[in-house]
mmCIF file of N, CA and C and ligand atoms in Angstrom:
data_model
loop_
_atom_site.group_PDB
_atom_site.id
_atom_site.type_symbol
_atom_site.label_atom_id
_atom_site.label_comp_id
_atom_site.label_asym_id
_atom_site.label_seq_id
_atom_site.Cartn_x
_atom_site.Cartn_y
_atom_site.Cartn_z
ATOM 1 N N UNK A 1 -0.842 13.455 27.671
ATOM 2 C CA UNK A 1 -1.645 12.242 27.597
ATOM 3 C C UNK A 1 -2.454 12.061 28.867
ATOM 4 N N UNK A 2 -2.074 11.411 30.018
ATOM 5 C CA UNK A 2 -2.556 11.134 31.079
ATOM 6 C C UNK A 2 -3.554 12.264 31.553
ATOM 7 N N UNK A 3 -3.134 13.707 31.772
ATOM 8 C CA UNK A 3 -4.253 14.608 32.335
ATOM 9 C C UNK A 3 -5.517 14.713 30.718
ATOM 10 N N UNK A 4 -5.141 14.298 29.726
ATOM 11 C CA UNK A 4 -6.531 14.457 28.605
ATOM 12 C C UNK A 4 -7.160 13.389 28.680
ATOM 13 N N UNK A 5 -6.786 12.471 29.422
ATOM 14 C CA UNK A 5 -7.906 11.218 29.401
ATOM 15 C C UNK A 5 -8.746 11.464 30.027
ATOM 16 N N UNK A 6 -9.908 10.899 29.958
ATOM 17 C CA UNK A 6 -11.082 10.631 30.514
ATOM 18 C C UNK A 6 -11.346 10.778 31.710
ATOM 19 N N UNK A 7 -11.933 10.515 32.754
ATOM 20 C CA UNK A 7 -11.810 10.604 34.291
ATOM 21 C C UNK A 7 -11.781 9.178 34.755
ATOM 22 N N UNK A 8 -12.510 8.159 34.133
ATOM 23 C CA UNK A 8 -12.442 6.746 34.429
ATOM 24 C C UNK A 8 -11.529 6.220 33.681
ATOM 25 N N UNK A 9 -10.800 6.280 32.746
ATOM 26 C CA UNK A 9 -10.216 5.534 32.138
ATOM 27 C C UNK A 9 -8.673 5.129 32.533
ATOM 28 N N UNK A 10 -8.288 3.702 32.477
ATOM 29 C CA UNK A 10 -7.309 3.529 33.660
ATOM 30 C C UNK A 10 -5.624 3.936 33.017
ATOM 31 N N UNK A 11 -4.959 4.139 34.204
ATOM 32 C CA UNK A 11 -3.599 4.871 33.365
ATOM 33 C C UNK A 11 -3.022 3.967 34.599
ATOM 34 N N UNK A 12 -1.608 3.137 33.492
ATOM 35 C CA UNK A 12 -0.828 2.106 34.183
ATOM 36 C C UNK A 12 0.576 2.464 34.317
ATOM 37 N N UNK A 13 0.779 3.717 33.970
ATOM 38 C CA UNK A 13 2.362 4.067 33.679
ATOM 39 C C UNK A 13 3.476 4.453 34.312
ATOM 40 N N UNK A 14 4.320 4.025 34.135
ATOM 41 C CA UNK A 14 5.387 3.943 35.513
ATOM 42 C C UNK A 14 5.998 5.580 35.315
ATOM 43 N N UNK A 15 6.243 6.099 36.680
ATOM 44 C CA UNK A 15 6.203 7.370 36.874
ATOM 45 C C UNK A 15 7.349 8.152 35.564
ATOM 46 N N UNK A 16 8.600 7.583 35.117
ATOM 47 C CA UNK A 16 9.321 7.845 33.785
ATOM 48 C C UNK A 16 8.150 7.670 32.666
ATOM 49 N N UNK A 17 7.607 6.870 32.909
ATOM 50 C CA UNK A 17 7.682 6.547 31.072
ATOM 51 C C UNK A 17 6.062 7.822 30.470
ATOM 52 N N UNK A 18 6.731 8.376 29.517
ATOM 53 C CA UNK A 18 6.025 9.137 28.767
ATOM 54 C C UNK A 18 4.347 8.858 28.198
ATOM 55 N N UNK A 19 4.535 7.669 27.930
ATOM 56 C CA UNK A 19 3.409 6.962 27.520
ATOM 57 C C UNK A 19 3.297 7.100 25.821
ATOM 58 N N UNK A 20 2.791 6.095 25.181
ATOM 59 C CA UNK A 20 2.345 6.351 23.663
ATOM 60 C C UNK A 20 2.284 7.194 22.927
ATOM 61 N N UNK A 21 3.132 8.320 22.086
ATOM 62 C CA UNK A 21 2.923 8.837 21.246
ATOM 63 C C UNK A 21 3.240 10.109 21.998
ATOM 64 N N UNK A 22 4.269 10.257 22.788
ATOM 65 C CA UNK A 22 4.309 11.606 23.684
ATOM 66 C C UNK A 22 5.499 11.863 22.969
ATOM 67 N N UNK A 23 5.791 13.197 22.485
ATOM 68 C CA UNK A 23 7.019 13.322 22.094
ATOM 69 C C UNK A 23 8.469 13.637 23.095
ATOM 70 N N UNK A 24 9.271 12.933 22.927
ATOM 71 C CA UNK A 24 10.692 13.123 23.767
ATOM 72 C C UNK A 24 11.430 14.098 23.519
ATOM 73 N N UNK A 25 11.428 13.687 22.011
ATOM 74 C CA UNK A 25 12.850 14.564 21.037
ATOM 75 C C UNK A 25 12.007 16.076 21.242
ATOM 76 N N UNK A 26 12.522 17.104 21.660
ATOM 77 C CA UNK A 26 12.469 18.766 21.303
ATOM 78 C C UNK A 26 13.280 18.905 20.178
ATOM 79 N N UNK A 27 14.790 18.769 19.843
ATOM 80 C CA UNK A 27 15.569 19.286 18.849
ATOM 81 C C UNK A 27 14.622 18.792 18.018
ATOM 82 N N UNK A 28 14.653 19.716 16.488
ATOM 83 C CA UNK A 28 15.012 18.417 15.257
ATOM 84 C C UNK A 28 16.008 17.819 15.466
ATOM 85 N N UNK A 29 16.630 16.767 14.739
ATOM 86 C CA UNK A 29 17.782 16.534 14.118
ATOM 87 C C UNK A 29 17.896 16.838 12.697
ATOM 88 N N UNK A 30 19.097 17.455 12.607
ATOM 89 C CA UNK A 30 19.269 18.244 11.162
ATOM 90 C C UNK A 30 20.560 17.474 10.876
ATOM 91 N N UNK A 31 20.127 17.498 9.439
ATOM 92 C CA UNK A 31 21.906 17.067 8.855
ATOM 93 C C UNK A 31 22.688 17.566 7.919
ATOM 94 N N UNK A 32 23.732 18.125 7.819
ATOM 95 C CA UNK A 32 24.837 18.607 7.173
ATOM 96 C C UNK A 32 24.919 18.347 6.106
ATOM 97 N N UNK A 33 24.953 19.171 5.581
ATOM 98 C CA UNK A 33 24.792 18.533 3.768
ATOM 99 C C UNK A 33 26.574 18.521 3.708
ATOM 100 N N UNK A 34 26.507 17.485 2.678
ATOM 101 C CA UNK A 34 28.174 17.003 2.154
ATOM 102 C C UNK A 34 28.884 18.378 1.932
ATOM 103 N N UNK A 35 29.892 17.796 1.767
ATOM 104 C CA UNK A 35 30.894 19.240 1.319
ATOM 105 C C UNK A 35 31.605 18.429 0.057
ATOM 106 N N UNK A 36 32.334 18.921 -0.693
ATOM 107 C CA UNK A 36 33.074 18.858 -2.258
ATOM 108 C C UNK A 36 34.204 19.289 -1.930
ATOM 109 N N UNK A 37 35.217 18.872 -2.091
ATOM 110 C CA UNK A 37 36.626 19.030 -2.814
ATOM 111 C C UNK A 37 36.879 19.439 -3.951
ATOM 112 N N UNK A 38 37.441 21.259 -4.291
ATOM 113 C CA UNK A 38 37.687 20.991 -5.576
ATOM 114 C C UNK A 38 38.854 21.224 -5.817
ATOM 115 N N UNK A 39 39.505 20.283 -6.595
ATOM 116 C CA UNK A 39 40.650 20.207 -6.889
ATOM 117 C C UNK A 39 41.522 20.208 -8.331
ATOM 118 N N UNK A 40 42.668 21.340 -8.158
ATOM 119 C CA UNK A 40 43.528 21.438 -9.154
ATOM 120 C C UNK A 40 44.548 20.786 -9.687
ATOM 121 N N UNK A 41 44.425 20.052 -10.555
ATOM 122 C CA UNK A 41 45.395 19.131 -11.673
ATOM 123 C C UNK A 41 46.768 20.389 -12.216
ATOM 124 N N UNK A 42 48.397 19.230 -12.065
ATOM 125 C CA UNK A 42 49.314 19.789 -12.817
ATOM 126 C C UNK A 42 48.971 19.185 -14.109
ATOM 127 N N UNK A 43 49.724 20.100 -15.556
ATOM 128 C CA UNK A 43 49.813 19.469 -16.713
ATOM 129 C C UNK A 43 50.791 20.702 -16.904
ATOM 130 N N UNK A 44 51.706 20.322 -18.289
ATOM 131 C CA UNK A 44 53.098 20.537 -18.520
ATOM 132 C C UNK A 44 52.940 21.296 -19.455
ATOM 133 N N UNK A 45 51.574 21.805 -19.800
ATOM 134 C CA UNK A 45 51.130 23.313 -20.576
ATOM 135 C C UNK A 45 50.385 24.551 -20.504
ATOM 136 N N UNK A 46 49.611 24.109 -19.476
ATOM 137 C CA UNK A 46 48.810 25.674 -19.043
ATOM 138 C C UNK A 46 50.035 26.643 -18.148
ATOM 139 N N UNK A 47 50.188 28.063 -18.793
ATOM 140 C CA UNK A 47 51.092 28.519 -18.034
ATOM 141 C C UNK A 47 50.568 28.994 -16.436
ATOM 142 N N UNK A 48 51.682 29.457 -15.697
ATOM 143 C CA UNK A 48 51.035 29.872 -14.322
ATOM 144 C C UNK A 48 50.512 30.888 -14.000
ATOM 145 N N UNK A 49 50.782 32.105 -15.208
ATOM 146 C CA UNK A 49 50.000 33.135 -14.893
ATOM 147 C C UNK A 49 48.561 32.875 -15.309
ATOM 148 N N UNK A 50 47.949 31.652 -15.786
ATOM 149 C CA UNK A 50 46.292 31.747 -16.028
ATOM 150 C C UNK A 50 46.105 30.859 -15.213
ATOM 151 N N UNK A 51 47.613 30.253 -14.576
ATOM 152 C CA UNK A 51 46.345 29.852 -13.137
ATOM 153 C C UNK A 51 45.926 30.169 -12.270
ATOM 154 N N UNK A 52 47.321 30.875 -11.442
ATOM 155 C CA UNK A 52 46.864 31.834 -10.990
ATOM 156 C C UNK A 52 45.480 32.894 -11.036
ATOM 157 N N UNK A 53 45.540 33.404 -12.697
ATOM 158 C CA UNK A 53 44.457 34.537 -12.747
ATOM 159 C C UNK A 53 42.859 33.252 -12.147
ATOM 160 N N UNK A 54 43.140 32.494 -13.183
ATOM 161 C CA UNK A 54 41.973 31.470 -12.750
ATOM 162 C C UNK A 54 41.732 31.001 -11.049
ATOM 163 N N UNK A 55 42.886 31.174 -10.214
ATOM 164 C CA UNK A 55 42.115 30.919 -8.515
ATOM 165 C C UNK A 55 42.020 32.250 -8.268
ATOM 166 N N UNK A 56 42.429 33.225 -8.854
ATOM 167 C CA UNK A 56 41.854 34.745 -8.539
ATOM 168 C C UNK A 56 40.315 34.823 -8.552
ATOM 169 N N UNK A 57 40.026 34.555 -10.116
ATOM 170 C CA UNK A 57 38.935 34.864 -10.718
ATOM 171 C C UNK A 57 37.448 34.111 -9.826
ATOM 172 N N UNK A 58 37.859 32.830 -9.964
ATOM 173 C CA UNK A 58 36.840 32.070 -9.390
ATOM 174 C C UNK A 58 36.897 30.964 -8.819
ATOM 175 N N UNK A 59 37.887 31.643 -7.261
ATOM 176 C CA UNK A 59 37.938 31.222 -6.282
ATOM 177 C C UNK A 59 38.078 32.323 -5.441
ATOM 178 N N UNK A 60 37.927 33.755 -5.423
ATOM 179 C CA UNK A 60 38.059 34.596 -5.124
ATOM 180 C C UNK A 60 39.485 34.801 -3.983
ATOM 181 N N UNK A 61 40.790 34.471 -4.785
ATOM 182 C CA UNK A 61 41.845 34.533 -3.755
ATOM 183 C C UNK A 61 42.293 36.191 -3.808
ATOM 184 N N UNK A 62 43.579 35.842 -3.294
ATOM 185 C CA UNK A 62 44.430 36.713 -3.495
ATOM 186 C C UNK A 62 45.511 36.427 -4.272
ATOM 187 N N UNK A 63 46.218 37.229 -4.855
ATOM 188 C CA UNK A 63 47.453 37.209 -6.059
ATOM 189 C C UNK A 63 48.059 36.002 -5.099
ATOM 190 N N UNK A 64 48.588 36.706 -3.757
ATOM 191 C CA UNK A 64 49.927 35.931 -2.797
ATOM 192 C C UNK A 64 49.451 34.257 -2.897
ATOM 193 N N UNK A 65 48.074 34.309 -2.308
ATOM 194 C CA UNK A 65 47.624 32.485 -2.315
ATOM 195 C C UNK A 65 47.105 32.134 -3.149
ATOM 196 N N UNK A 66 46.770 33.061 -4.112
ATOM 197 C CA UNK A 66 46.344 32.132 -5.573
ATOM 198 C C UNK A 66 48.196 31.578 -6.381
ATOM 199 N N UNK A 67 48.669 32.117 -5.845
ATOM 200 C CA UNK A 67 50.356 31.767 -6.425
ATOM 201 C C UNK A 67 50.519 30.728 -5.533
ATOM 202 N N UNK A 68 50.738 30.960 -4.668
ATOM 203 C CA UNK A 68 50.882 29.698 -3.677
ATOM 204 C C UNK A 68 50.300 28.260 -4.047
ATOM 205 N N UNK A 69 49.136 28.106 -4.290
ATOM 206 C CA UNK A 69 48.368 27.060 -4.319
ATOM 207 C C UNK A 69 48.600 26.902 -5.674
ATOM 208 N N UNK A 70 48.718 28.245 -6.676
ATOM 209 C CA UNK A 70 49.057 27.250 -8.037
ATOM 210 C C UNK A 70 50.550 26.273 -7.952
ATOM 211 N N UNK A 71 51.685 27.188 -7.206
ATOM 212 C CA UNK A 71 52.944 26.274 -6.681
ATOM 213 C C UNK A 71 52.974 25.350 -6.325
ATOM 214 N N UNK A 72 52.150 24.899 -5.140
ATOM 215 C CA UNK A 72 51.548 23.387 -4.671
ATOM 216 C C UNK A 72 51.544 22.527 -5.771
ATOM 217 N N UNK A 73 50.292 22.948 -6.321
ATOM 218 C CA UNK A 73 50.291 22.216 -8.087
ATOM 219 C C UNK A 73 50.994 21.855 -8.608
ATOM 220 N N UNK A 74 51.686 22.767 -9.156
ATOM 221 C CA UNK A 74 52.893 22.742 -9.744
ATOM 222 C C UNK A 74 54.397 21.512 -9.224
ATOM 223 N N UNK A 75 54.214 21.745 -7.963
ATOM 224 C CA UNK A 75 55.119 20.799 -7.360
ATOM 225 C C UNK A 75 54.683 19.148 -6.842
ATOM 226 N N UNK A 76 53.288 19.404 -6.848
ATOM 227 C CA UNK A 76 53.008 18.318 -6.354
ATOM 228 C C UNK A 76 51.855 17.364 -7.226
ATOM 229 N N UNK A 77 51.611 18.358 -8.165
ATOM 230 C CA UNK A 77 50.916 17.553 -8.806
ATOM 231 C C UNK A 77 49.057 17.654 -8.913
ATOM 232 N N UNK A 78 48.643 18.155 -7.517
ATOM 233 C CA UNK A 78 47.490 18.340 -7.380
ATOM 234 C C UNK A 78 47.184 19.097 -6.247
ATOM 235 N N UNK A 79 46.277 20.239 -6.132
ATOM 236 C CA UNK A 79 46.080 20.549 -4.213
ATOM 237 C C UNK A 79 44.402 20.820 -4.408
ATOM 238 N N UNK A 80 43.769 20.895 -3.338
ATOM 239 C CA UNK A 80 42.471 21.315 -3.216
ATOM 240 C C UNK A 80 42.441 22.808 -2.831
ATOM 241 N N UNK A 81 41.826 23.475 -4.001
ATOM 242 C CA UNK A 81 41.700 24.677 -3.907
ATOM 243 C C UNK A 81 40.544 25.529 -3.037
ATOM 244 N N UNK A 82 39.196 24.462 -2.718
ATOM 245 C CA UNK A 82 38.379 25.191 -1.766
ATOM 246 C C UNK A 82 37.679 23.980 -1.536
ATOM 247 N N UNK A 83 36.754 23.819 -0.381
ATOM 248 C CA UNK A 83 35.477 23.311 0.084
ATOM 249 C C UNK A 83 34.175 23.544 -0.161
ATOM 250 N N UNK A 84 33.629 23.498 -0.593
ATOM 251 C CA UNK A 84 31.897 23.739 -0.567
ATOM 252 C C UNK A 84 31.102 22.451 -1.022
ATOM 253 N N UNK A 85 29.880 22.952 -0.700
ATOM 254 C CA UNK A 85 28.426 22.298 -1.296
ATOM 255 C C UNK A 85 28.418 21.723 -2.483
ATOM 256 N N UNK A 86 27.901 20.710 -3.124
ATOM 257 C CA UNK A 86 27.943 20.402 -3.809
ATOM 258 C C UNK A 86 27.560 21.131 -5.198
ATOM 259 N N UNK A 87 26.280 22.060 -4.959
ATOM 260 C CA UNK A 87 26.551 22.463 -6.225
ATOM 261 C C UNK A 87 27.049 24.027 -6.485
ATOM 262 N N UNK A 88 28.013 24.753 -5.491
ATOM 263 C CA UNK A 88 28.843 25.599 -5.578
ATOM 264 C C UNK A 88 29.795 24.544 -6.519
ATOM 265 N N UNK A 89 30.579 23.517 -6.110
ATOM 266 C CA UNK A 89 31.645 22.678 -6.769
ATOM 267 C C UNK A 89 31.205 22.854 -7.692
ATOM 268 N N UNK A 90 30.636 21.892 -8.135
ATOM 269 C CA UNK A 90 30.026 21.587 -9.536
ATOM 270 C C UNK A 90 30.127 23.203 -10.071
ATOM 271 N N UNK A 91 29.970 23.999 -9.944
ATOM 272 C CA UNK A 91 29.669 25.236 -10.792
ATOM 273 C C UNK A 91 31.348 25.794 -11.195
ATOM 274 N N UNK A 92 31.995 25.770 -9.783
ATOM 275 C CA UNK A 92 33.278 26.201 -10.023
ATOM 276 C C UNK A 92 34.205 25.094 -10.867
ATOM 277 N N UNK A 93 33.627 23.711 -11.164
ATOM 278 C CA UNK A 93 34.488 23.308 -11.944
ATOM 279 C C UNK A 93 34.291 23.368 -12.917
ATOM 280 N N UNK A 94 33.141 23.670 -13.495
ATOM 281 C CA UNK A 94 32.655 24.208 -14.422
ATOM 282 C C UNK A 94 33.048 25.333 -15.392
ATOM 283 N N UNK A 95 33.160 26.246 -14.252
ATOM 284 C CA UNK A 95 33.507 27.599 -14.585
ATOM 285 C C UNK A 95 35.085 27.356 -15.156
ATOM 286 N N UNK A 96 36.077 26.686 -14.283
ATOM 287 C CA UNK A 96 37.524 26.896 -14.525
ATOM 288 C C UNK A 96 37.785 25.921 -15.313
ATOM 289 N N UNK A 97 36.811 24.732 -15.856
ATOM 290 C CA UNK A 97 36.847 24.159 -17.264
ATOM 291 C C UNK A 97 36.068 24.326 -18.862
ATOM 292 N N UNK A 98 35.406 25.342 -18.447
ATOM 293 C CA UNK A 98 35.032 26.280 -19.600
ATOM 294 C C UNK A 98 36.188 27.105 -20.142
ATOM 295 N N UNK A 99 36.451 28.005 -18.894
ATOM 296 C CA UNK A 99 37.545 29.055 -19.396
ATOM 297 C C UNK A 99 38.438 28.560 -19.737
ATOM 298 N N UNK A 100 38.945 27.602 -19.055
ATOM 299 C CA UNK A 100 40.650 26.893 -19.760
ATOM 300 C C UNK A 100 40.687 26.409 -21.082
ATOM 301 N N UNK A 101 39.306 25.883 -21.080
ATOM 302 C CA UNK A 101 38.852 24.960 -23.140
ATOM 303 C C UNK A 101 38.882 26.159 -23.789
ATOM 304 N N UNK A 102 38.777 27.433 -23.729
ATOM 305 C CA UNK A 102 38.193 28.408 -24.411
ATOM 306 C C UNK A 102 39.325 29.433 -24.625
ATOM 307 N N UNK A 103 40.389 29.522 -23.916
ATOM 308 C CA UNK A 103 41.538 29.673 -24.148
ATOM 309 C C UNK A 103 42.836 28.967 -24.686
ATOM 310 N N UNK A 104 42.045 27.582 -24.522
ATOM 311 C CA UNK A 104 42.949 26.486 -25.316
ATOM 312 C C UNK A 104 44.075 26.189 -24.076
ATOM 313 N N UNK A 105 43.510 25.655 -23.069
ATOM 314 C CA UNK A 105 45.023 25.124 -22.180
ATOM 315 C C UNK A 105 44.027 24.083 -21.511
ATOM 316 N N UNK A 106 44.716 22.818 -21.190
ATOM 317 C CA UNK A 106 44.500 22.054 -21.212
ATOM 318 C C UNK A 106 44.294 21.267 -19.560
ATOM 319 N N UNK A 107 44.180 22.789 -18.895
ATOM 320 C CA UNK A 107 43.826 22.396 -17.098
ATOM 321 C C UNK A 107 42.899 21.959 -16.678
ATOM 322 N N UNK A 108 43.147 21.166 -15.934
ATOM 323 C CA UNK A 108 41.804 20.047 -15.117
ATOM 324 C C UNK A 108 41.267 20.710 -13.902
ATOM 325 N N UNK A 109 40.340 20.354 -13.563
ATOM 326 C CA UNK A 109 39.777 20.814 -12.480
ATOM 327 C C UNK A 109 38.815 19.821 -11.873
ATOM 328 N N UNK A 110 38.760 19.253 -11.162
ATOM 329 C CA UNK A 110 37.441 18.081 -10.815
ATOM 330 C C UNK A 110 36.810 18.540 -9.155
ATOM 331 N N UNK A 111 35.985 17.394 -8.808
ATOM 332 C CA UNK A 111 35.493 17.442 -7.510
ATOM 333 C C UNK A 111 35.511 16.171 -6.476
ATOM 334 N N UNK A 112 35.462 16.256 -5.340
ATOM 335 C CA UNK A 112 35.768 14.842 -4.562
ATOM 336 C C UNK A 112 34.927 15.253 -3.443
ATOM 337 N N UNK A 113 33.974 14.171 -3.197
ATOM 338 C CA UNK A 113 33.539 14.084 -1.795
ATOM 339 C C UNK A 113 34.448 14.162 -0.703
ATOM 340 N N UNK A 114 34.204 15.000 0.308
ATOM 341 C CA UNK A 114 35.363 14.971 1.563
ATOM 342 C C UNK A 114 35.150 14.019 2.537
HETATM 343 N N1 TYC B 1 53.066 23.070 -14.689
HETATM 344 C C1 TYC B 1 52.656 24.284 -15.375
HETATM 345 C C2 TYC B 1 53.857 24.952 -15.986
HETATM 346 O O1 TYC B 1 54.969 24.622 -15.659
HETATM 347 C C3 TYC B 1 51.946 25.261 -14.413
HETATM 348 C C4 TYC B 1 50.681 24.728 -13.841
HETATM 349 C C5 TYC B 1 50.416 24.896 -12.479
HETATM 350 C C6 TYC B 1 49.739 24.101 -14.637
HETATM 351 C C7 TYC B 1 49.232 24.450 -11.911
HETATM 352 C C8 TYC B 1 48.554 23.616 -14.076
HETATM 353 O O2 TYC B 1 47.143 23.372 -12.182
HETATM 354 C C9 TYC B 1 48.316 23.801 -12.726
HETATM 355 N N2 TYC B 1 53.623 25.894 -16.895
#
């Protein structure tokens, strides 16, 4: 500002201050997009080997912690099986409530803001 002005034109500004329309901020500020909870429902008929296969399949575990986390379930009623973006969630609950209707078992799967 001050060195593009004019040669006469008067400049009143106290030695800090930037003056009108000078930019401060360098960063952007960026913001984090939400994350999703998705989470696995017990019920007293889907057996455990398709749940298992189901946090294999598409949640990409392993046998050991896709057992594990179906156990959680199992014992507790509900656990969160992964974190992501909103519309990764949305897709994976999707996915593991297609396949369960389509095999006929009656597992839930939903999503929760974290
Ligand atoms: N409770 C089921 C059974 O005893 C097993 C099960 C585990 C079902 C996890 C759903 O999300 C679930 N066969």
């Amino acid at each position: 500002m001050q060195d593009r002005m004019p040669f006469a034109m008067a400049d009143h500004r106290e030695p800090d201050d930037p003056g009108v329309g000078t930019i401060t901020r360098t960063r952007a500020r960026t913001m984090r997009p939400p994350l999703y909870k998705v989470l696995l429902l017990n019920d007293d008929f889907t057996p455990m080997e398709f749940v298992v296969h189901v946090l294999e399949r598409f949640f990409g575990l392993g046998h050991a912690q896709a057992f594990e986390i179906m156990l959680t379930v199992h014992q507790k009623g509900i656990a969160v099986v992964g974190v992501f973006s909103h519309e990764i969630a949305e897709t994976k609950v999707m996915q593991v409530m297609d396949f369960s209707r389509r095999h006929e078992h009656p597992l839930q799967c939903t999503m929760e803001k974290e």
